[in-house]
mmCIF file of N, CA, C and O in Angstrom:
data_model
loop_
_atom_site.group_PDB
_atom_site.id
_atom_site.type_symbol
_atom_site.label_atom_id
_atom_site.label_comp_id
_atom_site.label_asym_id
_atom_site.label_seq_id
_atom_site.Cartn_x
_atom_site.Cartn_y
_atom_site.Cartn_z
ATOM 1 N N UNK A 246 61.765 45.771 90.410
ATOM 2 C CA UNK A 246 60.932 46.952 90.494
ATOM 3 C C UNK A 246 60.789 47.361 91.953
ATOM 4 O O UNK A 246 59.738 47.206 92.576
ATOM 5 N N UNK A 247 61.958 47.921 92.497
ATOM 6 C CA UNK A 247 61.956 48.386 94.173
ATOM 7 C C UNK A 247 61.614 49.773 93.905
ATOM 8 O O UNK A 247 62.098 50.188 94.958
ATOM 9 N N UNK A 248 61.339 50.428 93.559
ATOM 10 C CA UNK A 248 61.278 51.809 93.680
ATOM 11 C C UNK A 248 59.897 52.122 92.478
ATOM 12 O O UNK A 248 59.775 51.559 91.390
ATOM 13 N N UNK A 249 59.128 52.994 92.965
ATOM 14 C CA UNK A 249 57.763 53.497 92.742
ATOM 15 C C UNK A 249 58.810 54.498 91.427
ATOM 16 O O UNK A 249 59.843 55.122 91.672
ATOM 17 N N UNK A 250 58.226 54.382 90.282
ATOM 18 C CA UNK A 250 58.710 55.396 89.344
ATOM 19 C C UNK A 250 58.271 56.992 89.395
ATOM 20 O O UNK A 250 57.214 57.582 89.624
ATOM 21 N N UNK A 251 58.856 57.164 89.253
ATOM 22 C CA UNK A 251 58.226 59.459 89.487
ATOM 23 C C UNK A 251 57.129 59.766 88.237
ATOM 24 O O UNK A 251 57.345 59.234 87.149
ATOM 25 N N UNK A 252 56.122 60.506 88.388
ATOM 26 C CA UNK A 252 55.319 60.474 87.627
ATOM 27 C C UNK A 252 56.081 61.396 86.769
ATOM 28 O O UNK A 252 56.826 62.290 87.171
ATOM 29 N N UNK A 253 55.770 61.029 85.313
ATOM 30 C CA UNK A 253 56.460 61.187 84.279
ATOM 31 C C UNK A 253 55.391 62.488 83.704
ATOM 32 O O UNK A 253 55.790 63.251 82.825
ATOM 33 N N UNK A 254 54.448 62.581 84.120
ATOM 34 C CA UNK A 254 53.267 64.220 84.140
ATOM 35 C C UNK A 254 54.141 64.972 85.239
ATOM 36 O O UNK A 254 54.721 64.460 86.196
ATOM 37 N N UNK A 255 54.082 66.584 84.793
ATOM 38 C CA UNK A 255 54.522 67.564 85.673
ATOM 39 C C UNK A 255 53.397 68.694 85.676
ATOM 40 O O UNK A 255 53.035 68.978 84.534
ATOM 41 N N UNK A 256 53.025 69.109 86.266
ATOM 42 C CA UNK A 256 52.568 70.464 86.669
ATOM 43 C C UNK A 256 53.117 71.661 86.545
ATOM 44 O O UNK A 256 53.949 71.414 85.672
ATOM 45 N N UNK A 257 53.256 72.881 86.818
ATOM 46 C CA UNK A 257 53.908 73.999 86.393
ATOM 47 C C UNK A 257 54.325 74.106 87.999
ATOM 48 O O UNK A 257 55.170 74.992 88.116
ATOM 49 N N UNK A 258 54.071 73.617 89.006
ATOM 50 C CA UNK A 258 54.462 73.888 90.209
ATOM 51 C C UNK A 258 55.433 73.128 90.675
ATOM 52 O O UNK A 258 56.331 73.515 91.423
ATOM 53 N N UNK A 259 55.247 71.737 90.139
ATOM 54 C CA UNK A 259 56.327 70.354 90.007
ATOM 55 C C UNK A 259 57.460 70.855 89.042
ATOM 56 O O UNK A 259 58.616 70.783 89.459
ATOM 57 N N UNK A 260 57.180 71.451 87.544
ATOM 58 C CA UNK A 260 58.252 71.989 87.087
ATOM 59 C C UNK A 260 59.300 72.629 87.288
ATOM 60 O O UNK A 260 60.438 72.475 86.845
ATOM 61 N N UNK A 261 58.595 73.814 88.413
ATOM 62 C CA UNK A 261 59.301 74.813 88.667
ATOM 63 C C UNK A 261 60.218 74.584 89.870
ATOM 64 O O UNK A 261 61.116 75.349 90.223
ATOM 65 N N UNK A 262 59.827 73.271 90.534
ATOM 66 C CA UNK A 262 60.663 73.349 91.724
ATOM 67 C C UNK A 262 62.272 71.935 91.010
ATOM 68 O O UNK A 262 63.422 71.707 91.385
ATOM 69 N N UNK A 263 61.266 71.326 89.767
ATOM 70 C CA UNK A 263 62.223 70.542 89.351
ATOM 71 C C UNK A 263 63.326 71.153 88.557
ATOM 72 O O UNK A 263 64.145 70.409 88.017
ATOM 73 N N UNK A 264 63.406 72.351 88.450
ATOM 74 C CA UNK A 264 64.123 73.662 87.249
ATOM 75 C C UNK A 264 64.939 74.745 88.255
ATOM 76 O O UNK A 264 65.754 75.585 87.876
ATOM 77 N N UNK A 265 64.571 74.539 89.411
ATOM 78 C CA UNK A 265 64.617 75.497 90.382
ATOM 79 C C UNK A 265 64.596 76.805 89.837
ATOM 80 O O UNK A 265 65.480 77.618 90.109
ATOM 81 N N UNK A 266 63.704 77.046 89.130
ATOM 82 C CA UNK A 266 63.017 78.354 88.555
ATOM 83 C C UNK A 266 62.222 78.907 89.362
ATOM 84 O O UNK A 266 61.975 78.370 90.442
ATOM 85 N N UNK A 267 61.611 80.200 88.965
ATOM 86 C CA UNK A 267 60.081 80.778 89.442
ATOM 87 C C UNK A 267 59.598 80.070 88.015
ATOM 88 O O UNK A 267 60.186 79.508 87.091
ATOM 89 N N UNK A 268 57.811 80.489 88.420
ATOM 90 C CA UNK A 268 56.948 80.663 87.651
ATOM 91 C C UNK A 268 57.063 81.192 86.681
ATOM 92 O O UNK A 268 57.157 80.729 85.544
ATOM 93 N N UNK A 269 57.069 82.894 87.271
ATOM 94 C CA UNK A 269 57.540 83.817 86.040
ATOM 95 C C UNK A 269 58.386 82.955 84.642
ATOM 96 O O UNK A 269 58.200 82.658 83.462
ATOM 97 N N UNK A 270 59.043 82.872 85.350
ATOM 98 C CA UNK A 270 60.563 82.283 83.974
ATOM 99 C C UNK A 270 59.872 81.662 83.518
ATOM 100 O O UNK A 270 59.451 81.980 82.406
ATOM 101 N N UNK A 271 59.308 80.181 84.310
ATOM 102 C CA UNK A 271 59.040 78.817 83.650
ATOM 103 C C UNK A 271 57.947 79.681 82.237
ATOM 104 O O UNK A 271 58.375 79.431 81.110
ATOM 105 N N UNK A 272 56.856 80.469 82.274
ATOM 106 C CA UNK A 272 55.976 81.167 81.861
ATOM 107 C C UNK A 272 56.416 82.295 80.232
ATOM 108 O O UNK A 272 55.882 82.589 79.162
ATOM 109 N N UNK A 273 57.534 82.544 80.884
ATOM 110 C CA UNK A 273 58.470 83.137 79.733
ATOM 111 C C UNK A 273 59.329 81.941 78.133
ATOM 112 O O UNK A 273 59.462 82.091 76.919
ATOM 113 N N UNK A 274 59.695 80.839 79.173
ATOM 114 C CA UNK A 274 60.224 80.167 78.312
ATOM 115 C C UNK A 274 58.875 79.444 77.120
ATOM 116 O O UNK A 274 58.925 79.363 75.893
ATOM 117 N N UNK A 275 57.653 78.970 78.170
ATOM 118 C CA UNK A 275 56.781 78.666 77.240
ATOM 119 C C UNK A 275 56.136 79.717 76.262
ATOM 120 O O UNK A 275 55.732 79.366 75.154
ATOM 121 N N UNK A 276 56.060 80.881 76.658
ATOM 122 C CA UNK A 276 55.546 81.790 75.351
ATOM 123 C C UNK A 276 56.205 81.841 74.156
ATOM 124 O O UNK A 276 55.732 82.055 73.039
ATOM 125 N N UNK A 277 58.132 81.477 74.705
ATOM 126 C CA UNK A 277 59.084 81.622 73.531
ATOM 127 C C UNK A 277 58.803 80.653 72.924
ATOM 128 O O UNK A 277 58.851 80.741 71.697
ATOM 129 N N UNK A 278 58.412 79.392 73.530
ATOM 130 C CA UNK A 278 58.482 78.210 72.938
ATOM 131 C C UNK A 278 59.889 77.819 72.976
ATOM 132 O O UNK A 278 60.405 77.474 71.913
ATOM 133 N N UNK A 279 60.908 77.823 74.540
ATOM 134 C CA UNK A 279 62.187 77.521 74.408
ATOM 135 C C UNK A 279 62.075 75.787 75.092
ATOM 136 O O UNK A 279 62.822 74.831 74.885
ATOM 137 N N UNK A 280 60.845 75.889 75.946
ATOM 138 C CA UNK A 280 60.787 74.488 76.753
ATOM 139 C C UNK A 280 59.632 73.478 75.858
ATOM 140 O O UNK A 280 58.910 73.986 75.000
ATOM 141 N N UNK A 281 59.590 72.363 76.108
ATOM 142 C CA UNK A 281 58.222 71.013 75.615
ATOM 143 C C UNK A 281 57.241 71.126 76.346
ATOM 144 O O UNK A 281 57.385 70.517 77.407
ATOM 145 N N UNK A 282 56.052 71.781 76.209
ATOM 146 C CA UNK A 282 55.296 71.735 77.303
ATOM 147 C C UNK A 282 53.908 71.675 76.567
ATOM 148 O O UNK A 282 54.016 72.119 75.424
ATOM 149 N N UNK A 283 52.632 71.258 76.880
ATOM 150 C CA UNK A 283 51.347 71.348 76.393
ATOM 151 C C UNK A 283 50.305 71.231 77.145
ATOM 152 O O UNK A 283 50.254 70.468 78.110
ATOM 153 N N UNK A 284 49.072 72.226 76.646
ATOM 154 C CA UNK A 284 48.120 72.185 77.285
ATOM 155 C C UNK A 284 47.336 71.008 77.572
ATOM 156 O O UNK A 284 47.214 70.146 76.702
ATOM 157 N N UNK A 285 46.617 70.843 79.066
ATOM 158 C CA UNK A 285 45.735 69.843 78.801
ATOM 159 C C UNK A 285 44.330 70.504 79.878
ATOM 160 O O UNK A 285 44.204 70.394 81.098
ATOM 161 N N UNK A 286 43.411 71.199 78.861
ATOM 162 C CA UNK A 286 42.547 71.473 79.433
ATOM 163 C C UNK A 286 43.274 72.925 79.467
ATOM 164 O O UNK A 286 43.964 73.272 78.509
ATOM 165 N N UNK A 287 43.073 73.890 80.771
ATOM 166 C CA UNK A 287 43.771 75.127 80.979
ATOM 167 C C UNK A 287 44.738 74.714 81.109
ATOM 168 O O UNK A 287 45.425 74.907 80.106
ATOM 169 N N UNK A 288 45.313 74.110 81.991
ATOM 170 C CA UNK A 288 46.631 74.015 82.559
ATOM 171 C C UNK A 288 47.834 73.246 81.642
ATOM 172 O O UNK A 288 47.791 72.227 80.953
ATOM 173 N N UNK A 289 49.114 74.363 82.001
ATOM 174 C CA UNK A 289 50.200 73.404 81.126
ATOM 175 C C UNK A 289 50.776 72.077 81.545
ATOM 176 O O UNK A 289 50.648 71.810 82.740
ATOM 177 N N UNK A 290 51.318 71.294 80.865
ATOM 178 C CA UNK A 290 51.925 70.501 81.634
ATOM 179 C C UNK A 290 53.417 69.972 80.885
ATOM 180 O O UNK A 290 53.464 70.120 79.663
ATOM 181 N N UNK A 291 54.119 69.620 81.284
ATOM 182 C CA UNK A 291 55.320 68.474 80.587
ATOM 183 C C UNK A 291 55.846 67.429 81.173
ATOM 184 O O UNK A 291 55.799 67.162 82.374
ATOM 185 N N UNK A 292 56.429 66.739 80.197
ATOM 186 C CA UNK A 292 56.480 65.488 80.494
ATOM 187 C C UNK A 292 57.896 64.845 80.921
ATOM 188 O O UNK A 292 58.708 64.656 80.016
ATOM 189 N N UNK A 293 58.195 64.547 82.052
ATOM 190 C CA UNK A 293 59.454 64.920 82.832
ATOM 191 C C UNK A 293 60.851 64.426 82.162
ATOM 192 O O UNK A 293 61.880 64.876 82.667
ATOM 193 N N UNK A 294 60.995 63.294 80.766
ATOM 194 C CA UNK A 294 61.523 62.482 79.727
ATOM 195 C C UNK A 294 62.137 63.857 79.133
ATOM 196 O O UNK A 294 63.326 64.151 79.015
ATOM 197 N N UNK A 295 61.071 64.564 78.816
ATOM 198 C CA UNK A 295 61.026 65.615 77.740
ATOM 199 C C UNK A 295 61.864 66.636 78.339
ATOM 200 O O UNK A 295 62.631 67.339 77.682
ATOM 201 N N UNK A 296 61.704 66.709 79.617
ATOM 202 C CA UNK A 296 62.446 68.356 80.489
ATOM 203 C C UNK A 296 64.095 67.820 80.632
ATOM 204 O O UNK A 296 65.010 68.540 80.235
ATOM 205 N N UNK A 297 64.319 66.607 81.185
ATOM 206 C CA UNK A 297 65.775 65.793 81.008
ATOM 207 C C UNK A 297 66.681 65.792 79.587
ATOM 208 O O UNK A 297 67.883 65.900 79.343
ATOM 209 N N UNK A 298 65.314 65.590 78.683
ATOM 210 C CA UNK A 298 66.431 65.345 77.113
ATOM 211 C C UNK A 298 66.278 66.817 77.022
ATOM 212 O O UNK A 298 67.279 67.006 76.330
ATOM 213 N N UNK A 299 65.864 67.814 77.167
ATOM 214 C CA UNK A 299 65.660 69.582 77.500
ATOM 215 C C UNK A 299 66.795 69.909 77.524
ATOM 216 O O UNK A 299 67.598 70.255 76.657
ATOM 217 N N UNK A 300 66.840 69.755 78.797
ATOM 218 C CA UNK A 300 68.306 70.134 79.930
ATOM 219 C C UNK A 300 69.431 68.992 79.472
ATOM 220 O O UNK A 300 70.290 69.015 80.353
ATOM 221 N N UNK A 301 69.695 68.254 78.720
ATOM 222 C CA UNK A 301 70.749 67.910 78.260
ATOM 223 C C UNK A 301 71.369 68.435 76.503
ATOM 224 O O UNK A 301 72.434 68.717 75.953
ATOM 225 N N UNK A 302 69.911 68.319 76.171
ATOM 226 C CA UNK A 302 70.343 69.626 74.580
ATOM 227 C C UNK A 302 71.411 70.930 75.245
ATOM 228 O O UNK A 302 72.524 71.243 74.823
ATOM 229 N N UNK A 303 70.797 71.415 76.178
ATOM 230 C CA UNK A 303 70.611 72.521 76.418
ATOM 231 C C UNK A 303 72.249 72.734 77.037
ATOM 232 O O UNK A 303 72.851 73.796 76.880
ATOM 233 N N UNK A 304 72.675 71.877 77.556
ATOM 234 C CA UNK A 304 73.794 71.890 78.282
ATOM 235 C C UNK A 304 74.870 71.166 77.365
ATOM 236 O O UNK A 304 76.012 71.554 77.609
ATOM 237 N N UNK A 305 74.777 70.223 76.386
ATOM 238 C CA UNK A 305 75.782 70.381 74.986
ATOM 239 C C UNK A 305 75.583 71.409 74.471
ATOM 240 O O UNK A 305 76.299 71.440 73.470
ATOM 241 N N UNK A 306 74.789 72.670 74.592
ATOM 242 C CA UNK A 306 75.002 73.355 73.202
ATOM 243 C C UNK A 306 76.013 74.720 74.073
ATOM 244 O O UNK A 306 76.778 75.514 73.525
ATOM 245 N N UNK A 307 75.620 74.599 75.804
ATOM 246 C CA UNK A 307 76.340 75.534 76.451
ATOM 247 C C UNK A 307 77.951 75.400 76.563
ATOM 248 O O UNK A 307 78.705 76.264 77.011
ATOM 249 N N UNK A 308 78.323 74.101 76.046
ATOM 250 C CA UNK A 308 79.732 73.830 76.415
ATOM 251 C C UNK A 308 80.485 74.230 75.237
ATOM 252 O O UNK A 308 79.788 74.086 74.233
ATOM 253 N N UNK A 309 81.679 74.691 74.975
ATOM 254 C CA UNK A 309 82.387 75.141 74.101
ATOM 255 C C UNK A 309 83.008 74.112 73.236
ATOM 256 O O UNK A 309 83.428 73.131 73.849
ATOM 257 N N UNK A 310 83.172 74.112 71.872
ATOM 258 C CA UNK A 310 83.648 72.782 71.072
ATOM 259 C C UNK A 310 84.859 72.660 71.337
ATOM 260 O O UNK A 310 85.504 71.724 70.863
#
């Protein structure tokens, strides 16, 4: 255990720089309900497991069979 693990909570500000998105977008995808994300209290959050298995759906379904 050499290395401090990354907090596995994200913020919408942590998201967005981990997506290299804006806000805007990140904000768009959650209304569609295209990203995993949930409230806690006001603020959204997701869970960084969840944004990885995301972005790997997301990138088999972009590749051609």
């Amino acid at each position: 255990m050499g290395t401090a693990p990354k907090s596995e909570l994200m913020t919408v500000s942590e998201t967005c720089r981990y997506l290299k998105i804006t806000t805007r977008t990140l904000y768009r995808y959650i209304q569609n309900r295209q990203i995993p994300a949930f409230k806690l209290g006001k603020e959204w959050r997701f869970v960084r497991s969840d944004l990885e298995q995301w972005i790997r759906d997301r990138t088999r379904t972009a590749l051609p069979s």
